[in-house]
Coordinates of C-alpha atoms in Angstrom, one line a residue:
M9 CA -55.9 -1.8 -26.3
S10 CA -58.0 -4.7 -24.9
V11 CA -58.7 -5.3 -21.3
I12 CA -57.7 -8.9 -20.7
V13 CA -58.6 -11.2 -18.0
R14 CA -57.4 -14.7 -17.2
N15 CA -59.4 -17.1 -15.2
S16 CA -59.8 -20.9 -15.0
Y17 CA -62.0 -20.8 -17.9
G18 CA -59.3 -19.2 -20.1
A19 CA -58.7 -15.7 -21.4
I20 CA -61.2 -12.9 -22.0
A21 CA -60.2 -9.9 -24.1
V22 CA -62.5 -6.9 -24.3
N23 CA -61.6 -4.0 -26.7
K24 CA -61.7 -0.5 -25.1
G25 CA -64.1 0.5 -27.8
V26 CA -66.7 -1.8 -26.6
I27 CA -66.5 -0.8 -23.1
E28 CA -66.6 2.9 -24.3
R29 CA -69.8 2.0 -26.5
M30 CA -71.3 0.5 -23.5
I31 CA -70.7 3.5 -21.2
I32 CA -72.1 5.9 -23.7
E33 CA -75.3 4.0 -24.0
D34 CA -75.8 4.2 -20.4
M35 CA -75.2 8.0 -20.0
L36 CA -77.5 8.5 -23.1
G37 CA -79.9 6.5 -21.0
M38 CA -79.6 9.2 -18.3
G39 CA -80.7 12.1 -20.5
S40 CA -82.8 13.6 -18.0
F41 CA -79.7 14.0 -15.6
L42 CA -76.9 14.9 -18.0
M43 CA -75.6 15.7 -21.5
L44 CA -72.3 14.2 -22.7
S45 CA -69.8 17.1 -23.8
N46 CA -66.3 17.1 -25.2
K47 CA -63.3 18.0 -23.0
K48 CA -63.9 21.8 -23.6
G49 CA -67.5 21.4 -22.2
K50 CA -69.4 21.7 -25.7
P51 CA -72.3 19.8 -25.3
I52 CA -72.9 17.0 -27.7
K53 CA -76.5 17.1 -29.0
E54 CA -78.4 13.9 -28.8
K55 CA -79.3 12.7 -32.6
P56 CA -82.2 10.5 -33.1
T57 CA -80.3 8.0 -35.5
P58 CA -80.0 4.2 -34.7
I59 CA -76.2 4.3 -34.6
I60 CA -74.2 6.0 -31.9
D61 CA -72.6 9.4 -33.2
P62 CA -68.7 9.5 -33.4
D63 CA -68.8 12.5 -31.6
Y64 CA -69.9 10.7 -28.3
F65 CA -66.6 9.1 -28.1
D66 CA -65.1 12.4 -27.4
A67 CA -67.0 12.2 -24.1
V68 CA -65.7 9.1 -22.7
E69 CA -61.9 8.0 -22.2
V70 CA -61.0 4.4 -21.2
S71 CA -57.3 3.7 -20.6
E72 CA -55.1 1.0 -19.2
K73 CA -51.8 1.4 -17.5
K74 CA -50.1 -1.5 -15.8
D75 CA -53.2 -3.6 -15.6
Q76 CA -55.2 -0.6 -13.9
V77 CA -58.1 0.7 -16.0
S78 CA -59.3 4.1 -15.5
V79 CA -62.4 5.8 -17.0
K80 CA -62.9 9.4 -17.7
I81 CA -66.5 10.9 -18.4
Y82 CA -67.1 14.7 -19.7
I83 CA -70.6 15.7 -18.9
V84 CA -72.9 18.8 -18.5
V85 CA -75.4 18.5 -15.8
K86 CA -79.0 19.2 -16.3
K87 CA -80.8 22.0 -14.8
E88 CA -81.9 21.4 -11.0
K89 CA -80.0 18.2 -11.0
N90 CA -77.5 17.4 -8.2
I91 CA -74.0 17.0 -9.4
S92 CA -73.4 14.5 -6.7
E93 CA -76.4 12.2 -7.1
T94 CA -75.4 12.4 -10.9
A95 CA -72.1 11.3 -10.3
D96 CA -73.0 8.4 -8.2
R97 CA -75.2 7.2 -10.9
I98 CA -72.4 7.4 -13.3
F99 CA -70.1 5.6 -10.9
E100 CA -72.7 2.7 -10.4
S101 CA -73.5 2.4 -14.2
V102 CA -69.8 2.1 -15.2
E103 CA -69.0 -0.5 -12.5
N104 CA -72.2 -2.5 -13.4
D105 CA -70.8 -2.6 -17.0
F106 CA -67.4 -3.8 -15.7
E107 CA -69.2 -6.3 -13.5
M108 CA -71.3 -7.4 -16.5
L109 CA -68.2 -8.4 -18.3
R110 CA -66.7 -10.2 -15.3
L111 CA -63.9 -7.2 -15.4
K112 CA -62.3 -5.9 -12.1
K113 CA -63.9 -2.5 -11.4
P114 CA -61.8 0.3 -12.8
A115 CA -59.0 1.7 -10.5
S116 CA -60.5 5.2 -11.0
I117 CA -63.6 6.7 -12.5
S118 CA -63.7 10.5 -13.0
V119 CA -66.7 12.4 -13.9
K120 CA -65.7 16.0 -15.1
V121 CA -68.5 18.3 -14.9
R122 CA -67.7 21.2 -17.6
G123 CA -70.9 22.9 -17.3
I124 CA -74.4 23.1 -15.6
E125 CA -77.6 24.0 -17.5
S126 CA -79.1 27.4 -16.1
V127 CA -82.5 27.3 -14.8
M128 CA -83.4 30.7 -16.1
N129 CA -82.8 30.3 -19.8
G130 CA -81.1 26.9 -20.5
V131 CA -77.9 28.3 -21.1
I132 CA -74.7 26.4 -20.2
V133 CA -72.5 27.9 -17.3
K134 CA -69.1 26.9 -17.6
R135 CA -67.7 24.5 -14.5
N136 CA -64.8 22.8 -13.9
I137 CA -65.7 20.2 -11.5
D138 CA -64.0 16.7 -11.2
I139 CA -65.5 13.9 -9.1
V140 CA -63.4 10.8 -8.8
R141 CA -64.2 7.4 -7.3
N142 CA -61.0 5.3 -6.4
N143 CA -61.4 1.5 -6.4
K144 CA -58.8 -0.8 -4.6

């Protein structure tokens, strides 16, 4: 799947894998706020390698239906961090990635919080919180 935009300069096609990679890199930059997780809530541990681990692609979904792009991101929130502030940071980051590529904002961005890191002992407490931003 490619996101295609046509303008007076021609057509732009961006592979969804490129967009996913950009989002993953942004989320890894927010390591003090969140950990990426799979759909079931298992955190994907950061590995100090120069390439992006394929496991990270389980945490981000970009899909396109009828010229409307939707983004889903699965995370575990770090201890003592506010969920709504973390979600706002993610929304802004994803929208900035699309803006940088001169693409329309995604129709919906979903942040799926699958757990919260406990303050006491660092154990992941399971949660199932969905925060969505819809753009028109």
